[in-house]
mmCIF file of C-alpha atoms in Angstrom:
data_model
loop_
_atom_site.group_PDB
_atom_site.id
_atom_site.type_symbol
_atom_site.label_atom_id
_atom_site.label_comp_id
_atom_site.label_asym_id
_atom_site.label_seq_id
_atom_site.Cartn_x
_atom_site.Cartn_y
_atom_site.Cartn_z
ATOM 1 C CA UNK G 1 -28.166 42.544 36.526
ATOM 2 C CA UNK G 2 -26.145 45.433 35.214
ATOM 3 C CA UNK G 3 -22.945 43.610 36.077
ATOM 4 C CA UNK G 4 -24.266 40.537 34.325
ATOM 5 C CA UNK G 5 -25.060 42.598 31.222
ATOM 6 C CA UNK G 6 -21.570 44.030 31.185
ATOM 7 C CA UNK G 7 -20.024 40.584 31.450
ATOM 8 C CA UNK G 8 -22.063 39.370 28.501
ATOM 9 C CA UNK G 9 -21.007 42.376 26.404
ATOM 10 C CA UNK G 10 -17.368 41.778 27.308
ATOM 11 C CA UNK G 11 -17.698 38.088 26.402
ATOM 12 C CA UNK G 12 -19.095 38.876 22.973
ATOM 13 C CA UNK G 13 -16.436 41.492 22.362
ATOM 14 C CA UNK G 14 -13.739 38.967 23.227
ATOM 15 C CA UNK G 15 -15.382 36.340 21.084
ATOM 16 C CA UNK G 16 -15.488 38.727 18.134
ATOM 17 C CA UNK G 17 -11.814 39.561 18.616
ATOM 18 C CA UNK G 18 -11.002 35.839 18.761
ATOM 19 C CA UNK G 19 -12.873 35.189 15.528
ATOM 20 C CA UNK G 20 -10.999 38.034 13.860
ATOM 21 C CA UNK G 21 -7.720 36.587 15.135
ATOM 22 C CA UNK G 22 -8.585 33.098 13.772
ATOM 23 C CA UNK G 23 -9.578 34.648 10.451
ATOM 24 C CA UNK G 24 -6.145 36.254 10.190
ATOM 25 C CA UNK G 25 -4.571 32.801 10.587
ATOM 26 C CA UNK G 26 -6.616 31.268 7.806
ATOM 27 C CA UNK G 27 -4.988 30.779 4.408
ATOM 28 C CA UNK G 28 -1.867 32.517 5.731
ATOM 29 C CA UNK G 29 0.574 30.713 3.425
ATOM 30 C CA UNK G 30 -1.775 31.111 0.456
ATOM 31 C CA UNK G 31 -2.093 34.853 1.114
ATOM 32 C CA UNK G 32 1.693 35.055 1.340
ATOM 33 C CA UNK G 33 2.000 33.545 -2.146
ATOM 34 C CA UNK G 34 2.188 29.753 -1.741
ATOM 35 C CA UNK G 35 0.960 28.047 -4.929
ATOM 36 C CA UNK G 36 0.181 24.509 -6.053
ATOM 37 C CA UNK G 37 3.461 24.458 -7.988
ATOM 38 C CA UNK G 38 5.296 25.060 -4.715
ATOM 39 C CA UNK G 39 3.399 22.194 -3.080
ATOM 40 C CA UNK G 40 4.126 19.852 -5.993
ATOM 41 C CA UNK G 41 7.826 20.627 -5.747
ATOM 42 C CA UNK G 42 7.936 20.087 -1.968
ATOM 43 C CA UNK G 43 6.072 16.797 -2.301
ATOM 44 C CA UNK G 44 8.482 15.630 -5.008
ATOM 45 C CA UNK G 45 11.495 16.776 -2.977
ATOM 46 C CA UNK G 46 10.177 14.947 0.086
ATOM 47 C CA UNK G 47 9.977 11.788 -2.019
ATOM 48 C CA UNK G 48 13.214 12.028 -4.034
ATOM 49 C CA UNK G 49 15.559 14.091 -1.799
ATOM 50 C CA UNK G 50 17.156 15.464 -4.977
ATOM 51 C CA UNK G 51 16.368 18.812 -6.629
ATOM 52 C CA UNK G 52 17.083 17.463 -10.131
ATOM 53 C CA UNK G 53 14.881 14.398 -9.628
ATOM 54 C CA UNK G 54 12.104 16.506 -8.080
ATOM 55 C CA UNK G 55 12.297 18.909 -11.025
ATOM 56 C CA UNK G 56 12.034 16.021 -13.487
ATOM 57 C CA UNK G 57 9.053 14.598 -11.615
ATOM 58 C CA UNK G 58 7.041 17.826 -11.994
ATOM 59 C CA UNK G 59 8.400 18.551 -15.508
ATOM 60 C CA UNK G 60 10.429 21.717 -14.869
ATOM 61 C CA UNK G 61 14.133 22.533 -15.184
ATOM 62 C CA UNK G 62 16.520 22.286 -12.249
ATOM 63 C CA UNK G 63 17.189 26.078 -12.220
ATOM 64 C CA UNK G 64 13.415 26.657 -12.127
ATOM 65 C CA UNK G 65 13.133 24.240 -9.214
ATOM 66 C CA UNK G 66 15.898 26.086 -7.349
ATOM 67 C CA UNK G 67 14.083 29.403 -7.882
ATOM 68 C CA UNK G 68 10.812 27.894 -6.609
ATOM 69 C CA UNK G 69 12.589 26.583 -3.511
ATOM 70 C CA UNK G 70 13.953 30.057 -2.819
ATOM 71 C CA UNK G 71 10.411 31.445 -3.170
ATOM 72 C CA UNK G 72 9.036 28.839 -0.762
ATOM 73 C CA UNK G 73 11.676 29.654 1.865
ATOM 74 C CA UNK G 74 10.870 33.347 1.513
ATOM 75 C CA UNK G 75 7.155 32.641 1.934
ATOM 76 C CA UNK G 76 7.553 30.502 5.067
ATOM 77 C CA UNK G 77 10.337 32.678 6.448
ATOM 78 C CA UNK G 78 12.937 30.000 7.144
ATOM 79 C CA UNK G 79 15.362 27.517 5.584
ATOM 80 C CA UNK G 80 13.838 24.185 4.629
ATOM 81 C CA UNK G 81 16.838 22.102 3.557
ATOM 82 C CA UNK G 82 20.581 21.844 3.275
ATOM 83 C CA UNK G 83 22.600 20.382 0.432
ATOM 84 C CA UNK G 84 24.891 17.360 0.584
ATOM 85 C CA UNK G 85 26.873 15.565 -2.169
ATOM 86 C CA UNK G 86 24.045 13.142 -3.049
ATOM 87 C CA UNK G 87 21.116 15.533 -2.851
ATOM 88 C CA UNK G 88 19.398 17.503 -0.112
ATOM 89 C CA UNK G 89 18.388 16.913 3.494
ATOM 90 C CA UNK G 90 15.084 18.446 4.556
ATOM 91 C CA UNK G 91 15.040 19.920 8.057
ATOM 92 C CA UNK G 92 12.062 19.540 10.391
ATOM 93 C CA UNK G 93 10.125 22.382 8.747
ATOM 94 C CA UNK G 94 10.930 21.051 5.268
ATOM 95 C CA UNK G 95 9.798 17.532 6.132
ATOM 96 C CA UNK G 96 6.567 18.878 7.618
ATOM 97 C CA UNK G 97 5.788 20.982 4.547
ATOM 98 C CA UNK G 98 6.708 18.143 2.178
ATOM 99 C CA UNK G 99 4.536 15.657 4.044
ATOM 100 C CA UNK G 100 1.569 18.020 4.231
ATOM 101 C CA UNK G 101 2.007 18.862 0.539
ATOM 102 C CA UNK G 102 1.723 15.170 -0.316
ATOM 103 C CA UNK G 103 -1.482 14.869 1.744
ATOM 104 C CA UNK G 104 -3.056 17.918 0.096
ATOM 105 C CA UNK G 105 -2.159 16.833 -3.426
ATOM 106 C CA UNK G 106 -3.376 13.320 -2.674
ATOM 107 C CA UNK G 107 -6.688 14.734 -1.435
ATOM 108 C CA UNK G 108 -7.048 16.750 -4.649
ATOM 109 C CA UNK G 109 -6.305 13.647 -6.737
ATOM 110 C CA UNK G 110 -8.938 11.675 -4.807
ATOM 111 C CA UNK G 111 -11.441 14.482 -5.265
ATOM 112 C CA UNK G 112 -10.791 14.513 -9.001
ATOM 113 C CA UNK G 113 -11.145 10.751 -9.129
ATOM 114 C CA UNK G 114 -14.436 10.885 -7.250
ATOM 115 C CA UNK G 115 -15.764 13.586 -9.570
ATOM 116 C CA UNK G 116 -14.860 11.466 -12.607
ATOM 117 C CA UNK G 117 -16.566 8.469 -11.019
ATOM 118 C CA UNK G 118 -19.720 10.495 -10.383
ATOM 119 C CA UNK G 119 -19.720 11.822 -13.933
ATOM 120 C CA UNK G 120 -19.112 8.413 -15.518
ATOM 121 C CA UNK G 121 -21.549 6.538 -13.295
ATOM 122 C CA UNK G 122 -18.843 4.315 -11.810
ATOM 123 C CA UNK G 123 -19.357 3.039 -8.288
ATOM 124 C CA UNK G 124 -15.672 3.412 -7.398
ATOM 125 C CA UNK G 125 -12.082 2.844 -8.487
ATOM 126 C CA UNK G 126 -9.508 0.778 -6.597
ATOM 127 C CA UNK G 127 -5.746 1.043 -7.173
ATOM 128 C CA UNK G 128 -3.701 -1.441 -5.147
ATOM 129 C CA UNK G 129 -0.333 -3.152 -5.385
ATOM 130 C CA UNK G 130 1.224 -6.399 -4.217
ATOM 131 C CA UNK G 131 4.395 -8.406 -4.445
ATOM 132 C CA UNK G 132 3.881 -11.579 -6.481
ATOM 133 C CA UNK G 133 3.205 -14.196 -3.786
ATOM 134 C CA UNK G 134 0.586 -12.237 -1.831
ATOM 135 C CA UNK G 135 -0.941 -11.077 -5.139
ATOM 136 C CA UNK G 136 -1.817 -14.677 -6.011
ATOM 137 C CA UNK G 137 -2.429 -16.041 -2.510
ATOM 138 C CA UNK G 138 -4.443 -13.150 -1.004
ATOM 139 C CA UNK G 139 -5.377 -10.468 -3.523
ATOM 140 C CA UNK G 140 -6.660 -12.791 -6.259
ATOM 141 C CA UNK G 141 -9.326 -14.582 -4.144
ATOM 142 C CA UNK G 142 -10.454 -11.292 -2.581
ATOM 143 C CA UNK G 143 -10.834 -9.700 -6.007
ATOM 144 C CA UNK G 144 -12.887 -12.664 -7.192
ATOM 145 C CA UNK G 145 -15.202 -12.039 -4.250
ATOM 146 C CA UNK G 146 -15.216 -8.273 -4.858
ATOM 147 C CA UNK G 147 -16.223 -8.743 -8.504
ATOM 148 C CA UNK G 148 -19.338 -10.579 -7.356
ATOM 149 C CA UNK G 149 -20.274 -8.021 -4.699
ATOM 150 C CA UNK G 150 -19.257 -4.873 -6.614
ATOM 151 C CA UNK G 151 -19.268 -5.622 -10.350
ATOM 152 C CA UNK G 152 -19.107 -1.909 -11.249
ATOM 153 C CA UNK G 153 -15.845 -1.255 -9.407
ATOM 154 C CA UNK G 154 -12.817 -0.536 -11.570
ATOM 155 C CA UNK G 155 -9.917 -2.467 -9.992
ATOM 156 C CA UNK G 156 -6.268 -1.957 -10.949
ATOM 157 C CA UNK G 157 -3.528 -4.190 -9.492
ATOM 158 C CA UNK G 158 0.149 -3.282 -9.736
ATOM 159 C CA UNK G 159 2.395 -6.333 -9.141
ATOM 160 C CA UNK G 160 5.966 -5.213 -8.469
ATOM 161 C CA UNK G 161 8.752 -5.120 -5.889
ATOM 162 C CA UNK G 162 8.140 -3.457 -2.524
ATOM 163 C CA UNK G 163 10.314 -0.424 -3.272
ATOM 164 C CA UNK G 164 8.337 0.348 -6.439
ATOM 165 C CA UNK G 165 5.048 -0.187 -4.611
ATOM 166 C CA UNK G 166 6.093 2.153 -1.790
ATOM 167 C CA UNK G 167 6.969 4.806 -4.372
ATOM 168 C CA UNK G 168 3.544 4.287 -5.947
ATOM 169 C CA UNK G 169 1.841 4.709 -2.589
ATOM 170 C CA UNK G 170 3.784 7.868 -1.743
ATOM 171 C CA UNK G 171 3.203 9.226 -5.239
ATOM 172 C CA UNK G 172 -0.566 8.752 -5.057
ATOM 173 C CA UNK G 173 -0.767 6.016 -7.702
ATOM 174 C CA UNK G 174 -1.755 3.322 -5.191
ATOM 175 C CA UNK G 175 -4.284 3.323 -2.350
ATOM 176 C CA UNK G 176 -2.463 0.562 -0.448
ATOM 177 C CA UNK G 177 -0.222 -2.406 -1.178
ATOM 178 C CA UNK G 178 0.786 -5.822 0.141
ATOM 179 C CA UNK G 179 4.516 -5.917 0.638
ATOM 180 C CA UNK G 180 7.232 -4.449 2.791
ATOM 181 C CA UNK G 181 8.638 -1.058 3.769
ATOM 182 C CA UNK G 182 12.281 -1.361 2.801
ATOM 183 C CA UNK G 183 15.298 0.559 4.140
ATOM 184 C CA UNK G 184 15.588 3.989 2.580
ATOM 185 C CA UNK G 185 11.926 4.896 3.130
ATOM 186 C CA UNK G 186 10.653 6.990 6.037
ATOM 187 C CA UNK G 187 8.772 4.418 8.104
ATOM 188 C CA UNK G 188 6.849 7.176 9.889
ATOM 189 C CA UNK G 189 4.917 7.800 6.651
ATOM 190 C CA UNK G 190 3.339 4.317 6.706
ATOM 191 C CA UNK G 191 1.072 2.040 8.695
ATOM 192 C CA UNK G 192 1.286 -1.736 8.320
ATOM 193 C CA UNK G 193 -0.939 -4.663 9.247
ATOM 194 C CA UNK G 194 1.679 -7.404 9.570
ATOM 195 C CA UNK G 195 0.805 -10.705 7.868
ATOM 196 C CA UNK G 196 3.886 -12.919 8.080
ATOM 197 C CA UNK G 197 6.876 -14.395 6.247
ATOM 198 C CA UNK G 198 6.742 -15.258 2.545
ATOM 199 C CA UNK G 199 8.032 -18.850 2.098
ATOM 200 C CA UNK G 200 10.149 -19.646 -0.963
ATOM 201 C CA UNK G 201 10.196 -22.938 -2.914
ATOM 202 C CA UNK G 202 12.543 -24.306 -5.552
ATOM 203 C CA UNK G 203 10.777 -25.317 -8.762
ATOM 204 C CA UNK G 204 11.793 -27.333 -11.825
ATOM 205 C CA UNK G 205 10.017 -28.871 -14.800
ATOM 206 C CA UNK G 206 8.069 -32.038 -14.055
ATOM 207 C CA UNK G 207 10.455 -34.118 -16.187
ATOM 208 C CA UNK G 208 13.601 -32.765 -14.544
ATOM 209 C CA UNK G 209 16.294 -35.397 -13.781
ATOM 210 C CA UNK G 210 15.962 -34.675 -10.048
ATOM 211 C CA UNK G 211 12.197 -35.273 -9.983
ATOM 212 C CA UNK G 212 11.157 -38.597 -8.534
ATOM 213 C CA UNK G 213 14.422 -39.153 -6.711
ATOM 214 C CA UNK G 214 13.869 -39.998 -3.064
ATOM 215 C CA UNK G 215 17.298 -38.784 -1.984
ATOM 216 C CA UNK G 216 17.448 -35.427 -3.766
ATOM 217 C CA UNK G 217 19.319 -32.749 -1.830
ATOM 218 C CA UNK G 218 19.906 -29.031 -2.120
ATOM 219 C CA UNK G 219 23.507 -29.813 -3.065
ATOM 220 C CA UNK G 220 22.230 -31.755 -6.085
ATOM 221 C CA UNK G 221 20.194 -28.728 -7.176
ATOM 222 C CA UNK G 222 23.254 -26.458 -7.164
ATOM 223 C CA UNK G 223 24.805 -28.394 -10.056
ATOM 224 C CA UNK G 224 22.117 -27.087 -12.434
ATOM 225 C CA UNK G 225 21.436 -23.630 -13.877
ATOM 226 C CA UNK G 226 19.383 -21.382 -11.622
ATOM 227 C CA UNK G 227 17.068 -18.553 -12.690
ATOM 228 C CA UNK G 228 16.960 -15.874 -10.003
ATOM 229 C CA UNK G 229 16.231 -12.249 -9.253
ATOM 230 C CA UNK G 230 19.229 -10.015 -9.989
ATOM 231 C CA UNK G 231 21.508 -9.196 -7.036
ATOM 232 C CA UNK G 232 19.970 -6.504 -4.837
ATOM 233 C CA UNK G 233 16.473 -7.969 -4.875
ATOM 234 C CA UNK G 234 15.085 -9.016 -1.501
ATOM 235 C CA UNK G 235 14.273 -12.578 -2.562
ATOM 236 C CA UNK G 236 17.736 -12.986 -4.126
ATOM 237 C CA UNK G 237 19.340 -11.683 -0.934
ATOM 238 C CA UNK G 238 17.253 -14.134 1.122
ATOM 239 C CA UNK G 239 18.265 -17.138 -1.001
ATOM 240 C CA UNK G 240 21.947 -16.150 -1.125
ATOM 241 C CA UNK G 241 21.994 -15.663 2.647
ATOM 242 C CA UNK G 242 20.300 -19.026 3.231
ATOM 243 C CA UNK G 243 22.948 -20.791 1.134
ATOM 244 C CA UNK G 244 25.767 -18.944 2.917
ATOM 245 C CA UNK G 245 24.446 -19.597 6.434
ATOM 246 C CA UNK G 246 23.965 -23.312 5.681
ATOM 247 C CA UNK G 247 27.452 -23.735 4.170
ATOM 248 C CA UNK G 248 26.347 -24.223 0.558
ATOM 249 C CA UNK G 249 28.237 -22.738 -2.348
ATOM 250 C CA UNK G 250 26.285 -20.583 -4.827
ATOM 251 C CA UNK G 251 24.832 -22.266 -7.935
ATOM 252 C CA UNK G 252 27.375 -22.942 -10.686
ATOM 253 C CA UNK G 253 25.499 -20.840 -13.228
ATOM 254 C CA UNK G 254 22.844 -18.180 -12.679
ATOM 255 C CA UNK G 255 20.584 -16.422 -15.180
ATOM 256 C CA UNK G 256 19.307 -13.142 -13.687
ATOM 257 C CA UNK G 257 15.795 -11.988 -14.548
ATOM 258 C CA UNK G 258 13.200 -9.730 -12.985
ATOM 259 C CA UNK G 259 10.452 -11.378 -15.065
ATOM 260 C CA UNK G 260 8.440 -14.184 -13.487
ATOM 261 C CA UNK G 261 7.233 -15.128 -16.972
ATOM 262 C CA UNK G 262 10.825 -15.543 -18.179
ATOM 263 C CA UNK G 263 11.663 -17.626 -15.105
ATOM 264 C CA UNK G 264 8.735 -19.969 -15.723
ATOM 265 C CA UNK G 265 9.539 -20.227 -19.437
ATOM 266 C CA UNK G 266 13.155 -21.205 -18.715
ATOM 267 C CA UNK G 267 12.116 -23.722 -16.063
ATOM 268 C CA UNK G 268 9.564 -25.435 -18.310
ATOM 269 C CA UNK G 269 11.914 -25.608 -21.327
ATOM 270 C CA UNK G 270 15.301 -26.343 -19.708
ATOM 271 C CA UNK G 271 16.714 -28.093 -16.654
ATOM 272 C CA UNK G 272 17.019 -24.781 -14.836
ATOM 273 C CA UNK G 273 15.830 -24.433 -11.230
ATOM 274 C CA UNK G 274 14.192 -21.281 -9.855
ATOM 275 C CA UNK G 275 13.465 -20.044 -6.324
ATOM 276 C CA UNK G 276 10.050 -18.361 -6.295
ATOM 277 C CA UNK G 277 7.353 -17.570 -3.757
ATOM 278 C CA UNK G 278 5.742 -20.771 -2.491
ATOM 279 C CA UNK G 279 2.271 -19.385 -3.190
ATOM 280 C CA UNK G 280 3.287 -18.778 -6.807
ATOM 281 C CA UNK G 281 4.910 -22.224 -7.063
ATOM 282 C CA UNK G 282 1.801 -23.969 -5.757
ATOM 283 C CA UNK G 283 -0.438 -21.998 -8.115
ATOM 284 C CA UNK G 284 1.561 -22.782 -11.253
ATOM 285 C CA UNK G 285 2.189 -26.388 -10.253
ATOM 286 C CA UNK G 286 -1.560 -26.934 -9.748
ATOM 287 C CA UNK G 287 -4.293 -27.691 -12.282
ATOM 288 C CA UNK G 288 -5.160 -23.984 -12.641
ATOM 289 C CA UNK G 289 -1.576 -23.042 -13.442
ATOM 290 C CA UNK G 290 0.680 -24.779 -15.964
ATOM 291 C CA UNK G 291 -1.153 -28.118 -15.880
ATOM 292 C CA UNK G 292 1.570 -29.998 -14.064
ATOM 293 C CA UNK G 293 4.460 -28.818 -16.244
ATOM 294 C CA UNK G 294 6.378 -27.640 -13.164
ATOM 295 C CA UNK G 295 6.750 -29.129 -9.689
ATOM 296 C CA UNK G 296 8.284 -28.182 -6.361
ATOM 297 C CA UNK G 297 11.553 -29.822 -5.373
ATOM 298 C CA UNK G 298 11.456 -31.399 -1.866
ATOM 299 C CA UNK G 299 14.407 -29.395 -0.497
ATOM 300 C CA UNK G 300 15.176 -26.132 1.343
ATOM 301 C CA UNK G 301 11.779 -25.891 3.020
ATOM 302 C CA UNK G 302 12.873 -23.134 5.423
ATOM 303 C CA UNK G 303 13.761 -20.354 2.995
ATOM 304 C CA UNK G 304 11.441 -17.404 3.700
ATOM 305 C CA UNK G 305 11.558 -13.730 2.779
ATOM 306 C CA UNK G 306 11.108 -11.419 5.772
ATOM 307 C CA UNK G 307 7.539 -10.524 6.874
ATOM 308 C CA UNK G 308 5.193 -8.552 4.659
ATOM 309 C CA UNK G 309 1.896 -6.839 5.413
ATOM 310 C CA UNK G 310 -0.807 -4.499 4.168
ATOM 311 C CA UNK G 311 0.832 -1.079 3.883
ATOM 312 C CA UNK G 312 -1.159 2.171 3.957
ATOM 313 C CA UNK G 313 -0.238 5.822 4.347
ATOM 314 C CA UNK G 314 -0.366 7.004 7.946
ATOM 315 C CA UNK G 315 -3.229 9.403 8.555
ATOM 316 C CA UNK G 316 -4.724 8.825 5.101
ATOM 317 C CA UNK G 317 -8.378 7.831 4.772
ATOM 318 C CA UNK G 318 -8.887 5.323 1.989
ATOM 319 C CA UNK G 319 -11.486 6.112 -0.693
ATOM 320 C CA UNK G 320 -14.734 4.185 -0.174
ATOM 321 C CA UNK G 321 -14.151 1.501 -2.821
ATOM 322 C CA UNK G 322 -10.558 0.842 -1.712
ATOM 323 C CA UNK G 323 -11.625 0.839 1.945
ATOM 324 C CA UNK G 324 -14.142 -1.883 1.095
ATOM 325 C CA UNK G 325 -11.491 -4.092 -0.515
ATOM 326 C CA UNK G 326 -9.159 -3.382 2.400
ATOM 327 C CA UNK G 327 -11.839 -4.608 4.832
ATOM 328 C CA UNK G 328 -12.345 -7.753 2.759
ATOM 329 C CA UNK G 329 -8.615 -8.496 2.940
ATOM 330 C CA UNK G 330 -8.588 -8.004 6.714
ATOM 331 C CA UNK G 331 -11.633 -10.238 7.083
ATOM 332 C CA UNK G 332 -9.942 -12.977 5.066
ATOM 333 C CA UNK G 333 -6.771 -12.684 7.126
ATOM 334 C CA UNK G 334 -8.734 -12.853 10.383
ATOM 335 C CA UNK G 335 -10.619 -15.896 9.089
ATOM 336 C CA UNK G 336 -7.387 -17.637 8.089
ATOM 337 C CA UNK G 337 -5.918 -16.913 11.535
ATOM 338 C CA UNK G 338 -9.020 -18.325 13.265
ATOM 339 C CA UNK G 339 -8.904 -21.578 11.275
ATOM 340 C CA UNK G 340 -5.135 -22.088 11.483
#
């Protein structure tokens, strides 16, 4: 029994030493001087890869940002980046700290949002994004359903290009988005539920000279003005590549615009032709859109922008209201797959 008593005393002594050891590990970086300003800078640097851009993002000067970086490296006890002509390259430790900084700041933002919701009596706020086609085809019907089930939810939808939406997700402005993860972004930061390609249609006004012709061809369309995304946009690249690979010359005249509204206005008031998402074309050509003022041309049925999906941050737990809308989207997608 005496031996047993000794073993118990030794166990507790070891346990106490272990607890003391764990306590010494807690808040180590904080006790060494790491501050929220340091975390904000690392998160911005992880996103922009430029000291000047990171400084602008958190509203400090570039020399101040350089001093903060030196402080951070002194606190952690190692180099975090190296310079190159177009910015900086974070090493493994720098990427880890930048990524964790984004998570911590995002968690603080969500906490603040939840506190505001509690204080204002709101049931929840949802901030999502989508490229135009999926916004109309998928997000719109789900939001109509969500408004019936959760009328007190405050829903914000950002419709933009995938690069802007990815920046919004990384920056904490969006909870998730429907779109793509484009080259230039760290794919390891995201999770995606793949949905599929985004078909493109050519539209014109209902009274266009080509409408009603049984023998209209894509070649005929190229003789008219086209309204398109500026070069560099994914849809523009897709259309240009389709024409090239099928031995068509580019349109004679192109008006570049990032505005869907401007595209539709030009199509309805001129003989211009525009390539737009098929979901958008069908919406505006239908009775709920522009009342038959535009129509889809029966050509180039195989143009499709590369697959899109529902994009979330890896390892990030969605706030309750956004998680609910996310589940509704998944349910709709699963239902569409079952009935297709």
